[in-house]
PDB file of C-alpha atoms and ligand atoms in Angstrom:
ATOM      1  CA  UNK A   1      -0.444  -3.227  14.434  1.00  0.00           C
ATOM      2  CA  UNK A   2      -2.318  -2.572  10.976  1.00  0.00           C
ATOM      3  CA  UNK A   3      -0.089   0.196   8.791  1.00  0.00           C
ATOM      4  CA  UNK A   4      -0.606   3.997   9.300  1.00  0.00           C
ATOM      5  CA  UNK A   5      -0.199   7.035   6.940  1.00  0.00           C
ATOM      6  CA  UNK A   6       2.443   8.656   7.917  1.00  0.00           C
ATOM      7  CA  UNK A   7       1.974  11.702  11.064  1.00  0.00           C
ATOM      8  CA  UNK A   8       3.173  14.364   9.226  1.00  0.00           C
ATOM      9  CA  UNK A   9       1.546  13.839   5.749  1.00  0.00           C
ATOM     10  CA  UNK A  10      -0.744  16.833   4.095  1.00  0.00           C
ATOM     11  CA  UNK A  11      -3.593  14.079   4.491  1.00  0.00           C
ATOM     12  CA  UNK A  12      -3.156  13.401   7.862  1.00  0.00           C
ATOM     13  CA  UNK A  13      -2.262  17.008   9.540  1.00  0.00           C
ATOM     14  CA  UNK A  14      -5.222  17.662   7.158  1.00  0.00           C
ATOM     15  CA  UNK A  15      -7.615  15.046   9.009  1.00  0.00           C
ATOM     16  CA  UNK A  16      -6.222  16.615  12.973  1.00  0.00           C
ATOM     17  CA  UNK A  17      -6.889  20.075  12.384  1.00  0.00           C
ATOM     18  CA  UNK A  18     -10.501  18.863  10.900  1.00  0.00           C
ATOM     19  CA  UNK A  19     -11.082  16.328  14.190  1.00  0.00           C
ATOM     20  CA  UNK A  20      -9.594  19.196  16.321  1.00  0.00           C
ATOM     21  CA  UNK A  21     -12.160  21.689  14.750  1.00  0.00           C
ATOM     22  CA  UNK A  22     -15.376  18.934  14.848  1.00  0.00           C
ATOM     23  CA  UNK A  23     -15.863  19.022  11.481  1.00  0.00           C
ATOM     24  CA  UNK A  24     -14.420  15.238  10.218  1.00  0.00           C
ATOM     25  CA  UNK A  25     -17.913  14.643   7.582  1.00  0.00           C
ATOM     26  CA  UNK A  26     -19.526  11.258   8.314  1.00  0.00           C
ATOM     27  CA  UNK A  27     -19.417  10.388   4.927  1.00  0.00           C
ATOM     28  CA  UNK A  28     -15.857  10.062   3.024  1.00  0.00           C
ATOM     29  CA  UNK A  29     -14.387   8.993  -0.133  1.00  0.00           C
ATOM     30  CA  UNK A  30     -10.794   8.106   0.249  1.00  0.00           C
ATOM     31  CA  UNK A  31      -9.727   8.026  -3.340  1.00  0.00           C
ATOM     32  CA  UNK A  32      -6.168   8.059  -4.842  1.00  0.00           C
ATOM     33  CA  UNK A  33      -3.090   5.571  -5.511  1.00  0.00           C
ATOM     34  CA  UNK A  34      -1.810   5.723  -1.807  1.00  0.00           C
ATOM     35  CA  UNK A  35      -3.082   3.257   1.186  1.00  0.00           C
ATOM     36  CA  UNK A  36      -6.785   4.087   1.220  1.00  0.00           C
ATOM     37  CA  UNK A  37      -6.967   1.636   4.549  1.00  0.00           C
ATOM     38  CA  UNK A  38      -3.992   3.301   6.003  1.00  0.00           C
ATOM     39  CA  UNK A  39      -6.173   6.234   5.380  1.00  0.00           C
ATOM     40  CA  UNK A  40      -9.375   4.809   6.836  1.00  0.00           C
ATOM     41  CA  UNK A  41      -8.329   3.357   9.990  1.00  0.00           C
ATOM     42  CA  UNK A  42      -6.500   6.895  10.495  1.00  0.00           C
ATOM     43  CA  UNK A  43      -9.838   8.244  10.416  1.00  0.00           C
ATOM     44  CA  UNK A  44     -11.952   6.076  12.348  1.00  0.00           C
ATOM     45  CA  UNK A  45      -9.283   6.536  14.847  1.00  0.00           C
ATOM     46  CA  UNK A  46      -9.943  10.273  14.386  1.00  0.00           C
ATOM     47  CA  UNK A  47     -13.408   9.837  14.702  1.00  0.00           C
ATOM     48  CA  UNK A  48     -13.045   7.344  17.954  1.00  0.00           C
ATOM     49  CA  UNK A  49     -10.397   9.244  19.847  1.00  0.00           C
ATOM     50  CA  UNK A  50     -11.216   9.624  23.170  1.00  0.00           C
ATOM     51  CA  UNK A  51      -7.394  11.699  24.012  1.00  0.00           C
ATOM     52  CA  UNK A  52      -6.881  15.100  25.121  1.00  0.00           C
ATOM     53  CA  UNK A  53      -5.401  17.381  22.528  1.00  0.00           C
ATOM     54  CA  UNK A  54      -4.891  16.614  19.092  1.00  0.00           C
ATOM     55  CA  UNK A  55      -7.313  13.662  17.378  1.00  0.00           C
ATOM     56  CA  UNK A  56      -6.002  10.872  16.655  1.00  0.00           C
ATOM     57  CA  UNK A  57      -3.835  10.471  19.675  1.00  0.00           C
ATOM     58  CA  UNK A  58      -3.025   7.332  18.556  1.00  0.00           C
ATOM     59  CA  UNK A  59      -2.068   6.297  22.021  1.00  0.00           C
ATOM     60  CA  UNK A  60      -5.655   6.030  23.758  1.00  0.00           C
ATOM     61  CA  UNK A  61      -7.460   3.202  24.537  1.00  0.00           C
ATOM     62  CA  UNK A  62      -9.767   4.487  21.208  1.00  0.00           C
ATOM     63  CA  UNK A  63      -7.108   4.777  18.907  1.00  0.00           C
ATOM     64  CA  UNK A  64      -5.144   1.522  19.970  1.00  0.00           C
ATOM     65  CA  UNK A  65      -8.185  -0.762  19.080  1.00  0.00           C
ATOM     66  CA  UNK A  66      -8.794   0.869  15.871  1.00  0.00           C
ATOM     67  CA  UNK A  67      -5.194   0.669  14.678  1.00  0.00           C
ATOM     68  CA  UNK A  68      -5.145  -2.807  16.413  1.00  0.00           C
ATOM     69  CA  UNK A  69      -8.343  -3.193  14.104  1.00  0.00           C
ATOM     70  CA  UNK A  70     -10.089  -5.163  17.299  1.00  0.00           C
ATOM     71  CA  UNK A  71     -12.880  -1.651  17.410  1.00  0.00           C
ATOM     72  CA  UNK A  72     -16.117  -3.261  17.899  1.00  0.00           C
ATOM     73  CA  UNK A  73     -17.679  -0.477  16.579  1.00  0.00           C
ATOM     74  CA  UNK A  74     -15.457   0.299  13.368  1.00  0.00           C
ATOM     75  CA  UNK A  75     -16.509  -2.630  10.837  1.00  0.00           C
ATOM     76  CA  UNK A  76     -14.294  -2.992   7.531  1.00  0.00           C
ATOM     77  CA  UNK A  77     -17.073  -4.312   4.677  1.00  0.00           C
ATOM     78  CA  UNK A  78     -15.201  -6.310   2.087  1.00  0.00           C
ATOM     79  CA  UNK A  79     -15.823 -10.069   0.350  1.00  0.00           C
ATOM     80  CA  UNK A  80     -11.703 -10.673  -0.580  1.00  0.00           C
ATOM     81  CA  UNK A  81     -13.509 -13.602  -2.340  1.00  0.00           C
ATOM     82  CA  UNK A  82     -16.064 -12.599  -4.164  1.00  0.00           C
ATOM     83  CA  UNK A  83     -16.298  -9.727  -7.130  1.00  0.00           C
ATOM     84  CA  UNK A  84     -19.194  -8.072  -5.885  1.00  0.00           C
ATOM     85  CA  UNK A  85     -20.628  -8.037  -2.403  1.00  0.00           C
ATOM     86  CA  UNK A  86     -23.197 -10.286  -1.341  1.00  0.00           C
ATOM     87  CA  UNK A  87     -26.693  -8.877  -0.689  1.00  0.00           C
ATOM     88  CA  UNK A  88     -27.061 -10.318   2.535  1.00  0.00           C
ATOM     89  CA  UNK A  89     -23.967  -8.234   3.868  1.00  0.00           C
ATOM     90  CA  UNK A  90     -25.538  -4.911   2.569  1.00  0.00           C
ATOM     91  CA  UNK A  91     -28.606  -5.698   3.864  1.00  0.00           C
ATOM     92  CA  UNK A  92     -27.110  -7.233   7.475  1.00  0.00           C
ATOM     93  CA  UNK A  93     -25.475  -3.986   7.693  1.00  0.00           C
ATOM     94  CA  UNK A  94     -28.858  -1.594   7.139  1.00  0.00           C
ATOM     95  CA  UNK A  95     -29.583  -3.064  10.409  1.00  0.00           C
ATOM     96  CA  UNK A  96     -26.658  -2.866  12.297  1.00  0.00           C
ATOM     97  CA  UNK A  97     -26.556   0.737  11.911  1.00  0.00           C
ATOM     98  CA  UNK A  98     -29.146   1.023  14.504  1.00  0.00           C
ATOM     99  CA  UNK A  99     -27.336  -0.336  16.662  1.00  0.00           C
ATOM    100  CA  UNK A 100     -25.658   2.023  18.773  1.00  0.00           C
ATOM    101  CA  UNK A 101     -21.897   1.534  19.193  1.00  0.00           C
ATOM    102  CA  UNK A 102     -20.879  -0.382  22.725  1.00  0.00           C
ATOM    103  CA  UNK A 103     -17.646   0.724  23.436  1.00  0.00           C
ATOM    104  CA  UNK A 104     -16.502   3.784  21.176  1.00  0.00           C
ATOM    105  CA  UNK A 105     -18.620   7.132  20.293  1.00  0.00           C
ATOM    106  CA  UNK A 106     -18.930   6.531  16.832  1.00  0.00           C
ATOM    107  CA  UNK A 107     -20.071   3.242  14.666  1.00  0.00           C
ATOM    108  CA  UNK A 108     -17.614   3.342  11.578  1.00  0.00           C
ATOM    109  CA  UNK A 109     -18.076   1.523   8.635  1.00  0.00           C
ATOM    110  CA  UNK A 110     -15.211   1.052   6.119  1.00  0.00           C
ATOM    111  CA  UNK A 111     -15.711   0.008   2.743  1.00  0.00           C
ATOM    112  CA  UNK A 112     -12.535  -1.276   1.661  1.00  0.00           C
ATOM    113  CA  UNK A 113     -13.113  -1.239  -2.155  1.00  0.00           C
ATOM    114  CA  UNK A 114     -16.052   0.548  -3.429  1.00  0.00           C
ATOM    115  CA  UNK A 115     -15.680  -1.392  -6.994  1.00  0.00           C
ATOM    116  CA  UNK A 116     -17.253  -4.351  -5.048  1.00  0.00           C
ATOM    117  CA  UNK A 117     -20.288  -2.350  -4.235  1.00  0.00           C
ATOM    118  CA  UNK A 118     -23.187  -2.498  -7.303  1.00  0.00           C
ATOM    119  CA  UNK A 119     -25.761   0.050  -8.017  1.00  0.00           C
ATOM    120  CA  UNK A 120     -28.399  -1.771  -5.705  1.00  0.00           C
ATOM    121  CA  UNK A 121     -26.133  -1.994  -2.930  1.00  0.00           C
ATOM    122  CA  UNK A 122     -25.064   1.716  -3.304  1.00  0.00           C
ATOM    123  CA  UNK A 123     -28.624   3.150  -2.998  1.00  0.00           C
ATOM    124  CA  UNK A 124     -29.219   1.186  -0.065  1.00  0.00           C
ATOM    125  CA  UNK A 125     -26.142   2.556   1.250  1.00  0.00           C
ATOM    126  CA  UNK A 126     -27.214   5.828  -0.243  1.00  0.00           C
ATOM    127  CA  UNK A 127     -30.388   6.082   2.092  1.00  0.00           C
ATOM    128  CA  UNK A 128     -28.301   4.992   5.485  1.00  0.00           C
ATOM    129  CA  UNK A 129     -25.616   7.982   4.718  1.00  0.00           C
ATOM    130  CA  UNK A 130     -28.728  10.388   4.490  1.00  0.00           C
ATOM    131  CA  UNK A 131     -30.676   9.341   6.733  1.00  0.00           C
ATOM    132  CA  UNK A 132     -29.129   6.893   9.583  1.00  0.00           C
ATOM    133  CA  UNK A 133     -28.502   7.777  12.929  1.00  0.00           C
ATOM    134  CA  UNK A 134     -25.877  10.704  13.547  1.00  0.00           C
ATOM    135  CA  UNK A 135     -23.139   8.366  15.445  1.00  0.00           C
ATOM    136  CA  UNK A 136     -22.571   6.493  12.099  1.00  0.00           C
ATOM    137  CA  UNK A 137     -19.971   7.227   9.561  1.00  0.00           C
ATOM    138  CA  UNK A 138     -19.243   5.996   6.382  1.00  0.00           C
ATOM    139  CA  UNK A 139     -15.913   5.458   4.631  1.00  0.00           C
ATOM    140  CA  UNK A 140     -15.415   4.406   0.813  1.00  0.00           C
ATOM    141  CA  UNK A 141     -12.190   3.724  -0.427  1.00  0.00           C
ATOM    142  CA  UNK A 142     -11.491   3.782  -4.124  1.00  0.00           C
ATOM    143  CA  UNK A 143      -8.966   4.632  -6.467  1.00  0.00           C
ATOM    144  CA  UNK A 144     -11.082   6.860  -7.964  1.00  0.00           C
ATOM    145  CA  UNK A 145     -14.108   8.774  -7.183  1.00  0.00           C
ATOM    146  CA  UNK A 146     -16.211   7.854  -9.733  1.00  0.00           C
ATOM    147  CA  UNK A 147     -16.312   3.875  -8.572  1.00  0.00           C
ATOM    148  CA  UNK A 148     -19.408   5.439  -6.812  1.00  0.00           C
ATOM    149  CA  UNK A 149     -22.987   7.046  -8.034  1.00  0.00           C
ATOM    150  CA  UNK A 150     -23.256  10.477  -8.125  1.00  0.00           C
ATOM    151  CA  UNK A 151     -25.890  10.557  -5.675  1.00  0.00           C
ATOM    152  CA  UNK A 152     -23.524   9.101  -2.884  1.00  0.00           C
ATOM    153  CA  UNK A 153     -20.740  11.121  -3.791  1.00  0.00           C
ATOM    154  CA  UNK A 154     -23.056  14.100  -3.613  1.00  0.00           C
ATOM    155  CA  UNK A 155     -22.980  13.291   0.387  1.00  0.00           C
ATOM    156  CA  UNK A 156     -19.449  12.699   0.782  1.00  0.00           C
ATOM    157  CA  UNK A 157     -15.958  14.828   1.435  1.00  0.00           C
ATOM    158  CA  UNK A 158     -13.092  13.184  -1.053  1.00  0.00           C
ATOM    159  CA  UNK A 159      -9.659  13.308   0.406  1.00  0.00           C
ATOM    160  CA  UNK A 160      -6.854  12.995  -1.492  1.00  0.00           C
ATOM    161  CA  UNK A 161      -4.537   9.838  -0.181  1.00  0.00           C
ATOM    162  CA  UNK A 162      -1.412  10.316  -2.412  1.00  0.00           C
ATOM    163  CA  UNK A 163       0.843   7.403  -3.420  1.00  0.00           C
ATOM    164  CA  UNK A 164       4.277   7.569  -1.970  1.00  0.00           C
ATOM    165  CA  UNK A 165       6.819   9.331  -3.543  1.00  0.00           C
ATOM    166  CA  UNK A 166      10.116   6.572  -4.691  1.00  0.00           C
ATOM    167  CA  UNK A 167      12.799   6.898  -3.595  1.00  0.00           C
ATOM    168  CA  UNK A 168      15.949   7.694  -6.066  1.00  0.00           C
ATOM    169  CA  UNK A 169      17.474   4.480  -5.126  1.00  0.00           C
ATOM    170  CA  UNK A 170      13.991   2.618  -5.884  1.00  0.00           C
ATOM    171  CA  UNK A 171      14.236   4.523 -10.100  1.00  0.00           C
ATOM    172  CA  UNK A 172      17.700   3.110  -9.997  1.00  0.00           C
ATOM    173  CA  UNK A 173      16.826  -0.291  -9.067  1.00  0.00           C
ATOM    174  CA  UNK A 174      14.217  -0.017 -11.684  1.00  0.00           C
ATOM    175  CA  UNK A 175      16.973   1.083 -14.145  1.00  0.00           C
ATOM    176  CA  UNK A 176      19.641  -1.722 -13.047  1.00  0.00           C
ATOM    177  CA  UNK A 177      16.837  -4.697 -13.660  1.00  0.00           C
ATOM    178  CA  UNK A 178      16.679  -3.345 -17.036  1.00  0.00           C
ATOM    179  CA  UNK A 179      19.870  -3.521 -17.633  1.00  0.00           C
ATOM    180  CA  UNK A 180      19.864  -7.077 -16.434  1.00  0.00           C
ATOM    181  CA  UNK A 181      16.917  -8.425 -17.890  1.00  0.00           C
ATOM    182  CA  UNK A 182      19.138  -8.391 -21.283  1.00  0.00           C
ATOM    183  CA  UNK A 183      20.876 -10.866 -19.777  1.00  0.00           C
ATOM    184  CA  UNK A 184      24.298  -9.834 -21.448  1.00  0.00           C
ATOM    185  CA  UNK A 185      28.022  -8.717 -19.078  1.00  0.00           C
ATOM    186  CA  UNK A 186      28.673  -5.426 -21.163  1.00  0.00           C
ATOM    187  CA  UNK A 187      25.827  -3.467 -20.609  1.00  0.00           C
ATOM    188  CA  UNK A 188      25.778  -4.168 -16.746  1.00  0.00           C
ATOM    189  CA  UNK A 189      29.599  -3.660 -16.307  1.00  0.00           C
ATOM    190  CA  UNK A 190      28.747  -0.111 -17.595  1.00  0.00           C
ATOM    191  CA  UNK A 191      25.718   0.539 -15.404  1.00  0.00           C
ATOM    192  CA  UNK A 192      27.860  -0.220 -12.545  1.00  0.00           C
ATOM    193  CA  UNK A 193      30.810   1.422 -13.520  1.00  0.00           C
ATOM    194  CA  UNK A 194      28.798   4.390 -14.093  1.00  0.00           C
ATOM    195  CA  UNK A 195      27.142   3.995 -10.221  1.00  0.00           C
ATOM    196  CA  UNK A 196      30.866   3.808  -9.073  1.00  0.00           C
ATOM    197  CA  UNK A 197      31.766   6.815 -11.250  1.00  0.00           C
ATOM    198  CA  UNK A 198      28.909   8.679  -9.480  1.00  0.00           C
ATOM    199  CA  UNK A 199      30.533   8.120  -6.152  1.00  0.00           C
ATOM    200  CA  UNK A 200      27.614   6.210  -4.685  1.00  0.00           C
ATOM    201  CA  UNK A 201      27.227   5.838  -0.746  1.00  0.00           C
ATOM    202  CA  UNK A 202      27.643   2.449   0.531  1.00  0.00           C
ATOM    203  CA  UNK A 203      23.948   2.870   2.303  1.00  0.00           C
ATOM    204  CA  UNK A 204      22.670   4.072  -0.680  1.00  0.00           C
ATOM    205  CA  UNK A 205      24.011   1.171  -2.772  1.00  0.00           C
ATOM    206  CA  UNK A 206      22.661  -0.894   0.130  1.00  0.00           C
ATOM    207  CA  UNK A 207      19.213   0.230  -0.405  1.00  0.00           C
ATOM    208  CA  UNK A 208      19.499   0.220  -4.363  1.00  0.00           C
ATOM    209  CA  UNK A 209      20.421  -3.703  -4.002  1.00  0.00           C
ATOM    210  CA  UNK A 210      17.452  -4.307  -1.491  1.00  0.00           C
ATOM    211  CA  UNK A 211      15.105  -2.779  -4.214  1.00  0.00           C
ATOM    212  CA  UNK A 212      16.797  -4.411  -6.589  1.00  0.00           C
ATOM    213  CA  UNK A 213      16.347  -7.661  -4.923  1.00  0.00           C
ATOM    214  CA  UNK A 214      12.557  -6.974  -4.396  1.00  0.00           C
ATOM    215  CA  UNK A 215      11.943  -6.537  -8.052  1.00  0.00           C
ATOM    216  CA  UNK A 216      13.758 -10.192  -9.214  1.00  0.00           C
ATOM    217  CA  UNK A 217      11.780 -12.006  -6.084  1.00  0.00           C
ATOM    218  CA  UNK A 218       8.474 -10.776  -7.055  1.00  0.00           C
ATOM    219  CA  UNK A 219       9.796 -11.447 -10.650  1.00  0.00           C
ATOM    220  CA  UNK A 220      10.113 -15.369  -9.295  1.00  0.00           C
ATOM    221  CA  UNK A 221       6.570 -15.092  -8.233  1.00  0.00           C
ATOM    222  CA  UNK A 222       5.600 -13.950 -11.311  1.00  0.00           C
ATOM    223  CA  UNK A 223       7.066 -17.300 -13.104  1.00  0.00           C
ATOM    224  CA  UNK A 224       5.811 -19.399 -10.438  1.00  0.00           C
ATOM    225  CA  UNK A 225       2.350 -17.831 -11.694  1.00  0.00           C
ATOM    226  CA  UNK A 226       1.188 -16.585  -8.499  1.00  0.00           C
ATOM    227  CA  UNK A 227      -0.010 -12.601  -8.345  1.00  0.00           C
ATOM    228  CA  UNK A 228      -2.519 -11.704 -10.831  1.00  0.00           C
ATOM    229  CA  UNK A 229      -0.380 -10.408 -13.654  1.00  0.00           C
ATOM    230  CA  UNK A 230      -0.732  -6.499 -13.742  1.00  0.00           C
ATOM    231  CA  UNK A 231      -0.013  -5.689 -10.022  1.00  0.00           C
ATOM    232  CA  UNK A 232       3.630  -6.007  -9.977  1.00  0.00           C
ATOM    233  CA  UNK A 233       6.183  -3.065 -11.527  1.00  0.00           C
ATOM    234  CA  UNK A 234       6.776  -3.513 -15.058  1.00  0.00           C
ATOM    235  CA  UNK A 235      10.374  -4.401 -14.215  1.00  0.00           C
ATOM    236  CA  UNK A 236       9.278  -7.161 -12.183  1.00  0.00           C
ATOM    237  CA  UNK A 237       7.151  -8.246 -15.208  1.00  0.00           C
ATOM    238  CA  UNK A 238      10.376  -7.896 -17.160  1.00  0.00           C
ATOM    239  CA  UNK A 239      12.789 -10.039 -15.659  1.00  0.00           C
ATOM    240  CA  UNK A 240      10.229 -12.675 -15.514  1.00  0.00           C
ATOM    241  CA  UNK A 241       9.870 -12.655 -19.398  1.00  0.00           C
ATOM    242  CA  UNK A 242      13.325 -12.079 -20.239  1.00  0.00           C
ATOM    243  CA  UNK A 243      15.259 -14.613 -17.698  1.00  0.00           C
ATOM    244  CA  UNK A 244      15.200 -18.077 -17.298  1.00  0.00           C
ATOM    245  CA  UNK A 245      14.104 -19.123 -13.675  1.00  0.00           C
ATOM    246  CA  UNK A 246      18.126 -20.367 -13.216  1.00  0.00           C
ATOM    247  CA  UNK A 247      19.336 -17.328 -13.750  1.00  0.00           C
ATOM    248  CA  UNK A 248      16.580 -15.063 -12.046  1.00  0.00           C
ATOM    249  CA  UNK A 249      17.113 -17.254  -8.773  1.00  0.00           C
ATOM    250  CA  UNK A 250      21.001 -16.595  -9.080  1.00  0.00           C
ATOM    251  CA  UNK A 251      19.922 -13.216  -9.670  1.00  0.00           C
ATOM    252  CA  UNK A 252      18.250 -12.542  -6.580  1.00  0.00           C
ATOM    253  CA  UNK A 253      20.772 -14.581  -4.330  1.00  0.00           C
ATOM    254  CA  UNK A 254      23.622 -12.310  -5.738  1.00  0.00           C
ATOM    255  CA  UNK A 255      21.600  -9.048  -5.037  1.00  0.00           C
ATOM    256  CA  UNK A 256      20.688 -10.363  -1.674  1.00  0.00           C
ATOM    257  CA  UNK A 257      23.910 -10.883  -0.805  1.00  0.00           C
ATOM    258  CA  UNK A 258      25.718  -7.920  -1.831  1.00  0.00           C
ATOM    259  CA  UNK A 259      23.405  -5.693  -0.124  1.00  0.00           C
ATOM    260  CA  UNK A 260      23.732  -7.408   2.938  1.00  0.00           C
ATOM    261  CA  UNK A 261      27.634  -7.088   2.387  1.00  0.00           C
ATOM    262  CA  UNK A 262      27.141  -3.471   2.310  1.00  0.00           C
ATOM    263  CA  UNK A 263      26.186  -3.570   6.311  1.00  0.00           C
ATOM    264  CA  UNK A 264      29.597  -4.166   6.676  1.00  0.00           C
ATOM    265  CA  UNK A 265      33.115  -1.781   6.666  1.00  0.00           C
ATOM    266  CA  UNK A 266      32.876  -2.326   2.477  1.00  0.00           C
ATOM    267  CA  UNK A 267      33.328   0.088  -0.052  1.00  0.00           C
ATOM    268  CA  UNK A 268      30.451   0.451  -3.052  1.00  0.00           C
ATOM    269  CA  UNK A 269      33.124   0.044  -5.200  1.00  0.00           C
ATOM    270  CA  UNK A 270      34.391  -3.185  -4.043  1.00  0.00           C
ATOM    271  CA  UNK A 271      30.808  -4.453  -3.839  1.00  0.00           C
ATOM    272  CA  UNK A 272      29.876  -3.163  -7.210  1.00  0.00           C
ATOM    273  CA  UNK A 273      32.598  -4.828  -8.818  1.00  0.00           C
ATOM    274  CA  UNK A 274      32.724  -8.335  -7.036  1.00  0.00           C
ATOM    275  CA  UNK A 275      28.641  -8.125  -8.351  1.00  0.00           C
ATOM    276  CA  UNK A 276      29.791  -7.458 -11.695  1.00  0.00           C
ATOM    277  CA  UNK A 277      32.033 -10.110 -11.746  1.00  0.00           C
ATOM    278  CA  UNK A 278      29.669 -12.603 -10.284  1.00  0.00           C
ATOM    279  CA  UNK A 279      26.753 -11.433 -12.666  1.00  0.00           C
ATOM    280  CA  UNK A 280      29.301 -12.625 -15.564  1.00  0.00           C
ATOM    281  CA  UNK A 281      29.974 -16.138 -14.063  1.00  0.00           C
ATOM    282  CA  UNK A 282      25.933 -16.775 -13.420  1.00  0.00           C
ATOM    283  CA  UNK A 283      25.482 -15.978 -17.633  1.00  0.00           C
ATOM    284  CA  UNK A 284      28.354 -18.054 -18.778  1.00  0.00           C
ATOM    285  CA  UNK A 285      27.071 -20.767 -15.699  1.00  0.00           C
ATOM    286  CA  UNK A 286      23.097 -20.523 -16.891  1.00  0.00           C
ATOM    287  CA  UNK A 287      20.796 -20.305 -19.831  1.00  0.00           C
TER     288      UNK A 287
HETATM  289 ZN1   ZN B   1      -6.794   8.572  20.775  1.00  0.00          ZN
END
């Protein structure tokens, strides 16, 4: 099962009462920092729902295939290889519109990332949204609005998919990998301490370790040179600069442990001083 925007967000309470009322546009920009797809496929379902009550049920034979994303009739357009997409798809697609869907009540097309569509592939699109049959729907996903001509957007309701709000214990693991990208004892004794001082809860600390964790092993993806540099956090970008590979793997083994030592009867204090006292050992032990 593909990932879903959560049931009670503004966006999706937002796209029910619309479904529920008949008036979901055939023609949407999803633009924002959060899961566009999430977004999408939440909508197609909308539009496909064949359940009693509110739209998407997200239970019905409809809404199962979309979220499944096995709908014959919803089609995601994207080229993950290629910059722009190729003509033939754009114009493979003009015809398929006139195909009437087989199985659902609506033929969806999702465009996963508008900044692969060029100017000549947008008008062509542009003349389908106007004028193609009323059982197709078009939805663009792009950070912003703008990825697309006027003239399209001119057809098109934007909605809003907002980024998820982080967590406190996600800023704090932020704040701790700062601290340890300096790669010196003091500084991290006295984030700790502080943490302690606070009264953390041992779930709490759990989850701060797990984030923490997160950041140094996409940090040792970042040295290993895989993700295109620029969609990781900054921290992540940090520790990769600022440790040696030694001590960024020791790193991460010592914050993967710890948190899962919180699972047990522990308390944050013990934890956050046997990791203080094992982050000292790894700098005297690496370089
Ligand atoms: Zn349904």
């Amino acid at each position: 099962m593909e990932e879903l925007i959560p049931e009670n967000s503004t966006l999706a309470r937002r796209i029910r009462a619309a479904a529920s009322k008949g008036t979901l546009s055939h023609a949407a920009i999803l633009s924002g920092s959060g899961d566009r797809m999430a977004a999408a496929r939440y909508f197609a379902a909308a539009l496909e729902c064949e359940g009693e009550g509110e739209r998407p049920c997200l239970r019905c034979r409809q809404c199962r295939k979309v979220l499944e994303d096995i709908h014959p009739d919803v089609v995601t357009v994207r080229d993950d290889g290629h910059k722009e997409l190729p003509v033939e798809l754009v114009r493979q697609l003009r015809q398929d519109v006139y195909i009437r869907p087989n199985d659902g009540a609506r033929k969806v097309y999702i465009f996963a990332d508008c900044g692969q569509l060029n100017q000549r592939d947008q008008n062509v699109l542009l003349k389908i949204v106007e004028e193609g049959p009323a059982y197709a729907a078009f939805l663009f996903c792009a950070e912003k609005a703008a990825a697309l001509l006027p003239t399209i957007r001119s057809r098109c309701v934007e909605w809003k998919v907002a980024g998820q709000p982080e967590t406190p214990e996600m800023e704090q693991a932020r704040g701790l990998c700062r601290v340890l990208a300096q790669g010196k004892t003091l500084p991290a004794a006295q984030w700790l301490v502080s943490l302690e001082n606070r009264r953390i809860k041992r779930e709490q600390l759990q989850e701060l370790l797990q984030d923490a964790w997160l950041l140094t092993a996409q940090a040792l993806l970042l040295q290993a040179g895989k993700p295109e540099d620029g969609t990781l956090p900054e921290e992540a970008a940090l520790l990769s600069r600022s440790l040696s590979s030694r001590r960024l793997e020791g790193l991460s083994a010592l914050l993967r442990q710890y948190s899962a030592d919180c699972a047990y009867n522990v308390g944050a204090g013990h934890v956050l001083g046997a990791l203080c006292a094992q982050w000292e050992r790894l700098l005297h032990a690496t370089r």
